[in-house]
XYZ file of C-alpha atoms in Angstrom:
559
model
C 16.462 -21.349 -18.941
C 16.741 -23.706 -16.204
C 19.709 -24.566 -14.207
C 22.372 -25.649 -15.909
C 25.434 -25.012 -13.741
C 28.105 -27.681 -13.523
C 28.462 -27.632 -9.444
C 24.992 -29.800 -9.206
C 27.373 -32.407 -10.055
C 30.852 -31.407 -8.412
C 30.243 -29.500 -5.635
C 26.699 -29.538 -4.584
C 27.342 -27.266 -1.099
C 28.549 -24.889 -3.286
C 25.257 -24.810 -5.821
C 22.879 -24.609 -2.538
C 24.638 -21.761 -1.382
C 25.279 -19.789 -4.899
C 20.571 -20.722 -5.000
C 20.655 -19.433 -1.069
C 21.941 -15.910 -2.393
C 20.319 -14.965 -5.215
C 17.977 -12.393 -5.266
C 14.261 -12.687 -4.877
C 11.539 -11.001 -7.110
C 8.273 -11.185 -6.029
C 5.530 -9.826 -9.063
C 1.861 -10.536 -9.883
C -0.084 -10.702 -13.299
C -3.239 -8.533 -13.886
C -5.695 -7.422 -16.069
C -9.197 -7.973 -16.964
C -11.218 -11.192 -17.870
C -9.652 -13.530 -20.309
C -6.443 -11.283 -20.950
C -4.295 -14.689 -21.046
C -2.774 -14.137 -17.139
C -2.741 -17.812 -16.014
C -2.192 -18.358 -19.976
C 1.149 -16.193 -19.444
C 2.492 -17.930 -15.985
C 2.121 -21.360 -17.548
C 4.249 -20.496 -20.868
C 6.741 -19.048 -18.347
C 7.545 -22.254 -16.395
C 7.260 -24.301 -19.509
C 9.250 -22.358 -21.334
C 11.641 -22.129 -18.533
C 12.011 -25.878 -17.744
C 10.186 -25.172 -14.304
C 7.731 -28.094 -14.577
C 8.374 -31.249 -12.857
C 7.659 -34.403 -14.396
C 4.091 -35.531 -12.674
C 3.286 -32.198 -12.847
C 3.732 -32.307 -16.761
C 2.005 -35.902 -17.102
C -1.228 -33.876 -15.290
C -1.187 -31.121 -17.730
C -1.437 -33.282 -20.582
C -4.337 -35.606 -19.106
C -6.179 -32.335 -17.523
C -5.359 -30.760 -20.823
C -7.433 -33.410 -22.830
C -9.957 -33.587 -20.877
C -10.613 -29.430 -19.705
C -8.639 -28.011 -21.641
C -9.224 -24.897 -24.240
C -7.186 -25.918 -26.696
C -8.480 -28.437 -28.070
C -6.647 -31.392 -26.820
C -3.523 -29.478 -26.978
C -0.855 -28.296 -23.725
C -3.400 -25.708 -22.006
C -0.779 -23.921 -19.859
C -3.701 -22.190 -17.249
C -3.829 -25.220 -16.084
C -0.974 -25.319 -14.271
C -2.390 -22.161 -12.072
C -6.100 -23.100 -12.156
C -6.811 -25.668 -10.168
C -10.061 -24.951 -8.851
C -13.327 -27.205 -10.042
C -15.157 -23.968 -10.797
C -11.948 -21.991 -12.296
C -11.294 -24.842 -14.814
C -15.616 -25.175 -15.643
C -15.861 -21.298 -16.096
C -12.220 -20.649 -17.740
C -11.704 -17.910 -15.170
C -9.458 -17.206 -12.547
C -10.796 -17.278 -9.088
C -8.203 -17.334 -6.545
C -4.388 -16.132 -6.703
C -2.681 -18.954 -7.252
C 1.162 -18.318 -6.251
C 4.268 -20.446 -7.634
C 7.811 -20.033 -7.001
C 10.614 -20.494 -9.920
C 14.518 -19.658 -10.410
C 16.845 -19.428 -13.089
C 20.320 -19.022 -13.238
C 20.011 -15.313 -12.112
C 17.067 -14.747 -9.984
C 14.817 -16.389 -7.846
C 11.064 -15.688 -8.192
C 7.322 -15.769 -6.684
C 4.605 -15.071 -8.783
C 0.680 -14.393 -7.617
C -1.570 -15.202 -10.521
C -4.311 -12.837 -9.593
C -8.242 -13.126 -11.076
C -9.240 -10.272 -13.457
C -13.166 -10.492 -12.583
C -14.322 -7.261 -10.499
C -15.932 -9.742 -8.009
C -12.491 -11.300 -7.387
C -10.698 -7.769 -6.986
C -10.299 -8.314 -3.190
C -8.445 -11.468 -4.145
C -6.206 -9.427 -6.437
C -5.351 -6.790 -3.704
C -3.766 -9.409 -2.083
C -1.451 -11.165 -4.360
C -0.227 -7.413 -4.932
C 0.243 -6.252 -1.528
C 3.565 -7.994 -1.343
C 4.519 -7.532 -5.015
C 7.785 -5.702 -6.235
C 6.885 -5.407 -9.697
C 3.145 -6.306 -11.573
C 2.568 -7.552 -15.137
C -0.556 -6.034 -16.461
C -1.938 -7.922 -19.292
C -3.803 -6.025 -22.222
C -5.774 -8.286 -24.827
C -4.440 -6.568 -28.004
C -7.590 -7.003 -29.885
C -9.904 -5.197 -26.865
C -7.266 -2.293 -25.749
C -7.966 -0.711 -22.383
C -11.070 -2.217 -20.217
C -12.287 -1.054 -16.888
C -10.322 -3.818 -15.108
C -7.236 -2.942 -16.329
C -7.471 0.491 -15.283
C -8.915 -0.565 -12.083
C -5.755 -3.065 -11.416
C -3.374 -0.514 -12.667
C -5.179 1.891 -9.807
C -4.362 -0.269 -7.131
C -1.164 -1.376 -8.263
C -0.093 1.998 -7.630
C -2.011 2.295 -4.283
C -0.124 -0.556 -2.694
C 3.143 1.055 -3.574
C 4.410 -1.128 -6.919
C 6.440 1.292 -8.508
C 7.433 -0.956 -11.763
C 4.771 -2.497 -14.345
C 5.358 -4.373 -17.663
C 2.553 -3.343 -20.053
C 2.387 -7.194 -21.740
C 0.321 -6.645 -24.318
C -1.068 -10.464 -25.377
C -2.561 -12.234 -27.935
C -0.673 -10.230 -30.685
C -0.694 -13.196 -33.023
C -4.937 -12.707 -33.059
C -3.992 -8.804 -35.075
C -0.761 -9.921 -37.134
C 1.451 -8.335 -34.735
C 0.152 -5.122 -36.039
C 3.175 -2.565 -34.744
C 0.606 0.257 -35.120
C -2.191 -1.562 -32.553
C 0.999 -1.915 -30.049
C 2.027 1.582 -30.142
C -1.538 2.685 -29.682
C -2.479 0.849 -26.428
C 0.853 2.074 -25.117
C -0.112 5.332 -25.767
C -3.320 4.805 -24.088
C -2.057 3.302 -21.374
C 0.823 5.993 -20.897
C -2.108 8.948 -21.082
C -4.092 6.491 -18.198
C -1.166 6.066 -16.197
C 0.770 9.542 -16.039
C -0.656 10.290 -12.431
C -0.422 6.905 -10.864
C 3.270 8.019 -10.547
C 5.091 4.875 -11.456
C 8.895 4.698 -11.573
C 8.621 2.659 -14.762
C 6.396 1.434 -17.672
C 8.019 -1.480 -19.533
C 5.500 -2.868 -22.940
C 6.147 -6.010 -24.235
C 4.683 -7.105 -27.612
C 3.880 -10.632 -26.383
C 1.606 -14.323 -27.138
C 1.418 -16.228 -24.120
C 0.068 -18.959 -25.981
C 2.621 -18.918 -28.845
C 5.548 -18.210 -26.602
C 6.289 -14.594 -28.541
C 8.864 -12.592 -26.673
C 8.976 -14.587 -23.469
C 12.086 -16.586 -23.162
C 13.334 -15.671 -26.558
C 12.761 -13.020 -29.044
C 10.043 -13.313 -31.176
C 10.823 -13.390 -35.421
C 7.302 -11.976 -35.648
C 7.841 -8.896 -34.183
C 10.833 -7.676 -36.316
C 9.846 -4.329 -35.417
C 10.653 -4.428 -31.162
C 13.892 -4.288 -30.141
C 13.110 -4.536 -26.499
C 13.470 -6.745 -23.703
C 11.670 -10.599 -23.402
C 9.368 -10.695 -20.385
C 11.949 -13.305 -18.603
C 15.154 -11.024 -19.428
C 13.565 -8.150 -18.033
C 12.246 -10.173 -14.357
C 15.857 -11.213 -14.383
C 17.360 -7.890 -14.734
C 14.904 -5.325 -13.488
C 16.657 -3.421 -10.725
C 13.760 -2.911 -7.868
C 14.972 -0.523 -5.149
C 14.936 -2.494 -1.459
C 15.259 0.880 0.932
C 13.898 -1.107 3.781
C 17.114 -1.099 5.515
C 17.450 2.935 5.282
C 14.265 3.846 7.205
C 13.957 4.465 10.178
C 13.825 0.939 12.537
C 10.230 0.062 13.228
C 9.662 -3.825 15.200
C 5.702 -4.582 15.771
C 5.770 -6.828 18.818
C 4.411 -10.053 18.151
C 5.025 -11.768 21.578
C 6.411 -11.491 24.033
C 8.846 -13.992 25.258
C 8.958 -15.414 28.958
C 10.349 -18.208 29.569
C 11.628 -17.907 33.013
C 12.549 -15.436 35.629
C 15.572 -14.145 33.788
C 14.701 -13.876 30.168
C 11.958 -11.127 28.683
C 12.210 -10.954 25.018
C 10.669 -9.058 22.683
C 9.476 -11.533 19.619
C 8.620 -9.993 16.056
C 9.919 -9.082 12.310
C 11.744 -6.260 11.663
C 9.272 -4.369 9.604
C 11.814 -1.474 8.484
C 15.543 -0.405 9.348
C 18.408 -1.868 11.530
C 19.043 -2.554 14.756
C 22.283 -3.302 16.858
C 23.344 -4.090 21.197
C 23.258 -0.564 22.730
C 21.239 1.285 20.128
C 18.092 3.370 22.418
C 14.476 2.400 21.813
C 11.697 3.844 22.430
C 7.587 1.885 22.709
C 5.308 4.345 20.521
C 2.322 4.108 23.002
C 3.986 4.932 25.979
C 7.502 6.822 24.871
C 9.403 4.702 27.784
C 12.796 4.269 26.532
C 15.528 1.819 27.327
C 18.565 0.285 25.015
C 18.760 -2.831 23.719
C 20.937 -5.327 25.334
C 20.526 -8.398 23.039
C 19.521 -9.528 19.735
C 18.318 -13.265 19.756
C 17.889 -16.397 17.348
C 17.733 -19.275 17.337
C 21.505 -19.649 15.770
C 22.406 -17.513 18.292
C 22.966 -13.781 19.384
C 23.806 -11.198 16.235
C 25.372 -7.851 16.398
C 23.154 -6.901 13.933
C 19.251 -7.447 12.334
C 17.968 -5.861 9.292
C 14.697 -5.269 7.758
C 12.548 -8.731 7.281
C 14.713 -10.588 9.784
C 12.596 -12.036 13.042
C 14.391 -11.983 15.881
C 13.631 -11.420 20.159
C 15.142 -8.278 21.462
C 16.041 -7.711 25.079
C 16.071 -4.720 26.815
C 18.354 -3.020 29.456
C 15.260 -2.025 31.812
C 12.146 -3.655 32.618
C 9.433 -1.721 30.568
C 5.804 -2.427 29.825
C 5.627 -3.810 26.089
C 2.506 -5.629 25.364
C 1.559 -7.550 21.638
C 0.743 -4.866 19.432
C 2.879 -2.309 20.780
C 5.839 -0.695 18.382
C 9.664 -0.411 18.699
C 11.343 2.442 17.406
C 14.068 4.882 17.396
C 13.850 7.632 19.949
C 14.966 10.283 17.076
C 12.387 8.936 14.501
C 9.197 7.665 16.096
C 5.952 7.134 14.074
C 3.299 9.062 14.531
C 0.698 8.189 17.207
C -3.028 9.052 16.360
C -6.436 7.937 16.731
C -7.500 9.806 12.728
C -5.474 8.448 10.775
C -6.685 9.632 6.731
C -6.187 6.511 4.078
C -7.005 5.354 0.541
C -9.746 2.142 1.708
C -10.202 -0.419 -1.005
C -13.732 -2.423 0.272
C -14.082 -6.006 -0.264
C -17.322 -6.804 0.944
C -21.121 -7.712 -0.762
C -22.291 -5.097 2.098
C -21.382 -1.184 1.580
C -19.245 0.526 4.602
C -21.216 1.756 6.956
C -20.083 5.361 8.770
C -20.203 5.727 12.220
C -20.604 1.374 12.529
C -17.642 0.250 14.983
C -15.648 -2.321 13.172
C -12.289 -4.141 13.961
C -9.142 -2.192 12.723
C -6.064 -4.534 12.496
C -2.375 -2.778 11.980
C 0.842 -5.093 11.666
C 0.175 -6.950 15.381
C -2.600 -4.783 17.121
C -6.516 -4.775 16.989
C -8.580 -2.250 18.317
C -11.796 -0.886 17.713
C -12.880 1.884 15.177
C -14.860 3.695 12.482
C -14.852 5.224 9.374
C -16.081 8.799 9.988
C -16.484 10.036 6.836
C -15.876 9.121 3.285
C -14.041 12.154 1.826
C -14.615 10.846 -1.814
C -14.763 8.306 -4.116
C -12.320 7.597 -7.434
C -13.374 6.677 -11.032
C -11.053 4.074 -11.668
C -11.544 4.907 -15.487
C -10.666 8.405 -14.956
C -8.891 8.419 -11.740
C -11.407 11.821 -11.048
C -12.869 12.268 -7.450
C -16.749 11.765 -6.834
C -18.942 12.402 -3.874
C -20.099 9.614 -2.129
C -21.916 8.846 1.301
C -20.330 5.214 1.469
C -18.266 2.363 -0.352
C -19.795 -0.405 -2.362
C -17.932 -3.255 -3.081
C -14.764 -3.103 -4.809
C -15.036 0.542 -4.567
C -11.617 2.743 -3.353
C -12.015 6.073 -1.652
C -10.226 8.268 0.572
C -12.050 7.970 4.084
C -10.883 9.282 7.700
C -11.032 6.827 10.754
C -11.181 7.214 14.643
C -10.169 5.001 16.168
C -10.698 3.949 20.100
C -6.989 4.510 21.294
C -4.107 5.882 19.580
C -2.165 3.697 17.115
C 1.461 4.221 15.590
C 1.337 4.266 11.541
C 3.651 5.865 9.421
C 2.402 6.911 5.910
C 2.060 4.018 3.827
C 4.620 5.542 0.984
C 7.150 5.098 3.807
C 6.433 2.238 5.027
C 4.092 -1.220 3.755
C 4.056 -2.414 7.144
C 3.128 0.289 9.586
C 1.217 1.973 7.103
C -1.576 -0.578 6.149
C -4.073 -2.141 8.326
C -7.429 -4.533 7.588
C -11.196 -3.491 8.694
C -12.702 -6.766 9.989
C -16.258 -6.812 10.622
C -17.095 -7.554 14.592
C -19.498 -9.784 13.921
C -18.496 -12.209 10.839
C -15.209 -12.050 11.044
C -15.011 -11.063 7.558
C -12.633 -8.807 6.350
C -14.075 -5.979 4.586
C -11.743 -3.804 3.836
C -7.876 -2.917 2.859
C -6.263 0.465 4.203
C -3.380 2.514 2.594
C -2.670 5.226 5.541
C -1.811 8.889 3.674
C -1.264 10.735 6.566
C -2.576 11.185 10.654
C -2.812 13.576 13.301
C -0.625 13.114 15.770
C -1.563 13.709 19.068
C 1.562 15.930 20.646
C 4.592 17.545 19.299
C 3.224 19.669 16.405
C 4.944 19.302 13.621
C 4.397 23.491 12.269
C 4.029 26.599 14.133
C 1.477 29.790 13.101
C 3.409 32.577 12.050
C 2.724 35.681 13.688
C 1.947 38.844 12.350
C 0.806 41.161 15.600
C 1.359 40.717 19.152
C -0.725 41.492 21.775
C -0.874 45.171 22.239
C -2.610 46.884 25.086
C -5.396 49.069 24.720
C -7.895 51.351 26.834
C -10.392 48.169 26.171
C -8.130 45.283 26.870
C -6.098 43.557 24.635
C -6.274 43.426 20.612
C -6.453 39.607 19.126
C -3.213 37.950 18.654
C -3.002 37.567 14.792
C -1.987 34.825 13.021
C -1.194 34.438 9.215
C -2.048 31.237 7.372
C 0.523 30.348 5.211
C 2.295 27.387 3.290
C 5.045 27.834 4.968
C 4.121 27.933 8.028
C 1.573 25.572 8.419
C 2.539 22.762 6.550
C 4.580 19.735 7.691
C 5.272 15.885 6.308
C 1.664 14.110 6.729
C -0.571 16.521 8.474
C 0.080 20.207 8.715
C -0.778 21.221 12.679
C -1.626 24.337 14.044
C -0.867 24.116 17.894
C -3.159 27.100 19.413
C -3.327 25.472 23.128
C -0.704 27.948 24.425
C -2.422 30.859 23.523
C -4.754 32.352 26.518
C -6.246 36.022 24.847
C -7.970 36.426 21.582
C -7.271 35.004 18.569
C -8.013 36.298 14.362
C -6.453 34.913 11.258
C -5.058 36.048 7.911
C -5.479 34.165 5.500
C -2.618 33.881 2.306
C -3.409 32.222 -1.184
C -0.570 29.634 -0.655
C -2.838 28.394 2.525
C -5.590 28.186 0.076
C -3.668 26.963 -2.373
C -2.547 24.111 0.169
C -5.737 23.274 0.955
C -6.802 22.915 -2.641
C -3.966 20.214 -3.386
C -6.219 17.783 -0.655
C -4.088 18.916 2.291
C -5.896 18.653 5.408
C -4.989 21.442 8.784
C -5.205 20.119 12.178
C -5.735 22.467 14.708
C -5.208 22.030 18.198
C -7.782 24.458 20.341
C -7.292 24.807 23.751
C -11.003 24.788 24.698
C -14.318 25.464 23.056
C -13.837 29.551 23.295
C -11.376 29.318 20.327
C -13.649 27.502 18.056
C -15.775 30.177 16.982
C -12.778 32.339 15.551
C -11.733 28.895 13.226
C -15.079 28.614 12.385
C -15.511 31.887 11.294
C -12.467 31.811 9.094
C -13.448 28.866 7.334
C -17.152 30.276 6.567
C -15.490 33.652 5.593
C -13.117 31.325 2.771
C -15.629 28.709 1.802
C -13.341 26.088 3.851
C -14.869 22.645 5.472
C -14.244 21.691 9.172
C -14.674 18.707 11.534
C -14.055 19.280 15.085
C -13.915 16.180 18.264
C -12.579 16.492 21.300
C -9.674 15.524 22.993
C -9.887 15.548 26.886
C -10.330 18.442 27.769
C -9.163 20.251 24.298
C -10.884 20.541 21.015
C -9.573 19.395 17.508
C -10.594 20.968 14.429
C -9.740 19.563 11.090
C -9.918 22.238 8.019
C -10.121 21.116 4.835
C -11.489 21.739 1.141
C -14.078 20.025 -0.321
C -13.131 19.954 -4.160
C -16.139 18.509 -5.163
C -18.793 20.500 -3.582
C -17.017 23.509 -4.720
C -17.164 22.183 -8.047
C -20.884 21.368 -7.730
C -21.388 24.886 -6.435
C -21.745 24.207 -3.142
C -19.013 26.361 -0.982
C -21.177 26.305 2.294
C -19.651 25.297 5.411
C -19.992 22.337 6.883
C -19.382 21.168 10.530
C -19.061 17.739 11.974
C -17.442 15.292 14.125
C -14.209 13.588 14.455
């Protein structure tokens, strides 16, 4: 599998640029404890002709003398190099190598499989295109591998290989494959992945991973290396809407101001009109700059300076964007929070919230629930342990730009660092915020004002699907309205609510509180309200689990 083209020798400008355009995969291995992960990796560059030659003179001596195989090629070793991974026989850290064939170029993260080392795996996969979860053939399904699987899907890796290992330990029983598959296909129907690849494999043995295996007679599929070669992973980076973090900003002298950073999403070219998310000042941008010089045009994961026609305030932290497709600026942003730390969250403690280039303050209000990583079901819980994931809801001290996370990696994950340690604690998946202006859905509604001997009747409103629902966070914008206010409520509201949709609504003081608040008692809904300035903010949602417990009160609370 490795290189064998004839212009290393004739033309070797040529080869270098033919390597230079190749694609890149980036993909991670998983699973539980002892599942044959580093095992895997090791057989791959052998296999492959990857290994260099001191590299291969270690592996034999550090095979001999640590090794698990009893004097013979241990390929973990090539990805464990810790003192304490090689005495324990566990993976501790991700361990990342790159490799290229003739095809494809590639980077993979060997990740650990222990549940104290989960935090380590979260971050070999946040980059990851496509993961490889191991299953030990003889063992089936474990905790880990469900857990991994979980937050595979969380941090957006739409394509896994199910490689289930150590076949040659059950006779490359067909039946035992199909069953795990099975399993695994029943576990993963609502993680929503675009594709689930299984692979009949022994990392030790080499079965099915450069080459066909004659043991498995019965699978006609892929090898593990043709499929990384050929797997087709959908790069849309360049079709969203442009979003540039600034991560300095460039002054050299009087008459240059650029605008330093990585494109995080879209393209940009001369002329095209930006806006800053924090501020909405606009101006167009005059140049694009590198260091080989000006281009006419930057794409998605290119850094580059831009320079603007007029002299705006843009700080670090602050985010370029389109004046037609902004992200959404908020200070509640609602995400899926993986923690990483011996000590549980704490609600209401102020931590450090870091998104793409900008740290501010914040906290974790509430934690909305908690998931069973063996059953993916939603559980009540006051607070996060570690390696627990839950959906929580943040404030934060000033309005940040996300965009949901499905949209977009960059602007729609941040870190929680603790204020004190420096640690970080936790890993953030935004779902969706509140933005602070432009409501996204109007109330419809169904009476106007109509004078009586009295006064006025309430303006009535109905609740509705439709009406109130929007991409992210549905809004209900009530500021404008001056008289009284009542609602009707419609099923499809309810049933809105039900599906984990959340309803901001935007009161224009205090007096119009008491009419939400009654609506929600009245339909066994949840609220939290804050305020904003001078206007009040109500959040209505339903809590699926205390209604489940048989608890349908209402509960109030604060942003």
């Amino acid at each position: 599998m490795s290189h064998q083209s004839d212009l290393i020798e004739k033309d070797i400008l040529a080869y270098l640029k033919s390597q230079e355009e190749k694609s890149l995969l980036r993909f991670i291995t998983c699973g539980s404890v002892d599942d044959g992960k580093s095992t895997l990796i090791g057989r791959l560059l052998w296999d492959s002709k990857m290994i260099f030659e001191d590299q291969l003179a270690a592996l034999e001596s550090d095979s001999k003398k640590v090794g698990t195989q009893g004097g013979a090629i241990d390929y973990a070793l090539l990805l464990d190099g810790l003192q304490a991974e090689r005495e324990q026989g566990i993976t501790i850290d991700v361990a990342y190598r790159f490799f290229s064939t003739d095809r494809r170029k590639f980077i993979v993260a060997d990740t650990p499989g222990h549940e104290q080392y989960t935090r380590n795996m979260v971050t070999g996969a946040s980059t990851a295109q496509v993961a490889v979860i191991l299953v030990d053939a003889r063992k089936g399904l474990l905790t880990q591998t469900r857990r991994h699987s979980y937050l595979v899907s969380l941090v957006g890796i739409r394509h896994v290989v199910l490689a289930i290992n150590k076949m040659d330990l059950v006779g490359y029983d067909a039946e035992r494959f199909d069953t795990i598959l099975r399993d695994y296909q029943q576990f993963a129907a609502p993680l929503g992945f675009a594709s689930i690849t299984a692979i009949p494999i022994s990392a030790l043995n080499g079965d099915n991973i450069i080459d066909a295996s004659n043991n498995t007679p019965w699978y006609q599929g892929s090898t593990l290396m043709n499929y990384l070669e050929t797997v087709q992973v959908e790069d849309d980076a360049r079709n969203l809407p442009f979003r540039m973090p600034v991560q300095w900003v460039n002054r050299p002298h009087l008459d240059f101001r650029g605008f330093c950073g990585t494109i995080a999403a879209g393209t940009i070219r001369p002329g095209d009109e930006l806006q800053v998310a924090s501020s909405g000042r606009t101006s167009r941008v005059a140049r694009i700059v590198t260091m080989n010089g000006d281009l006419q045009e930057a794409v998605a994961g290119q850094a580059v300076t831009l320079t603007l026609a007029d002299e705006i305030d843009i700080s670090r932290g602050d985010v370029l964007a389109p004046t037609d497709a902004p992200p959404r600026l908020s200070r509640h942003p609602e995400a899926h929070l993986v923690w990483m730390h011996d000590e549980a969250l704490q609600p209401g403690k102020v931590y450090l919230v870091k998104t793409a280039t900008s740290v501010t303050s914040g906290r974790v209000t509430r934690v909305q629930f908690a998931v069973d990583v063996n059953t993916l079901e939603q559980k009540q819980a006051p607070t996060l342990g570690l390696n627990e994931i839950g959906v929580v809801r943040l404030e934060l001290d000033r309005p940040v730009a996300f965009d949901p996370y499905r949209q977009n990696r960059e602007t729609g994950s941040f870190i929680i660092i603790d204020r004190f340690t420096n640690a970080t604690v936790a890993a953030g998946m935004v779902i969706a915020v509140a933005p602070l202006e432009s409501p996204e859905a109007e109330l419809t509604e169904l009476g106007a004002a109509l004078p009586e001997a009295g006064g006025l009747l309430p303006r009535r409103f109905i609740l509705s699907e439709s009406s109130i629902s929007g991409t992210g966070m549905g809004v209900a914008d009530l500021t404008g309205e001056r008289g009284a206010i009542e609602f009707e409520v419609s099923e499809s509201f309810l049933d809105y609510l039900g599906k984990g949709n959340r309803v901001l609504f935007r009161l224009r003081d205090v007096g119009q509180l008491e009419p939400v608040a009654r609506m929600a008692y009245e339909h066994h809904l949840n609220f939290e309200f804050g305020r904003d300035q001078d206007r009040v903010n109500v959040i209505l949602y339903l809590d699926r689990q205390g209604s489940l417990a048989g608890n349908p009160e209402l509960h109030g609370g604060g942003l």
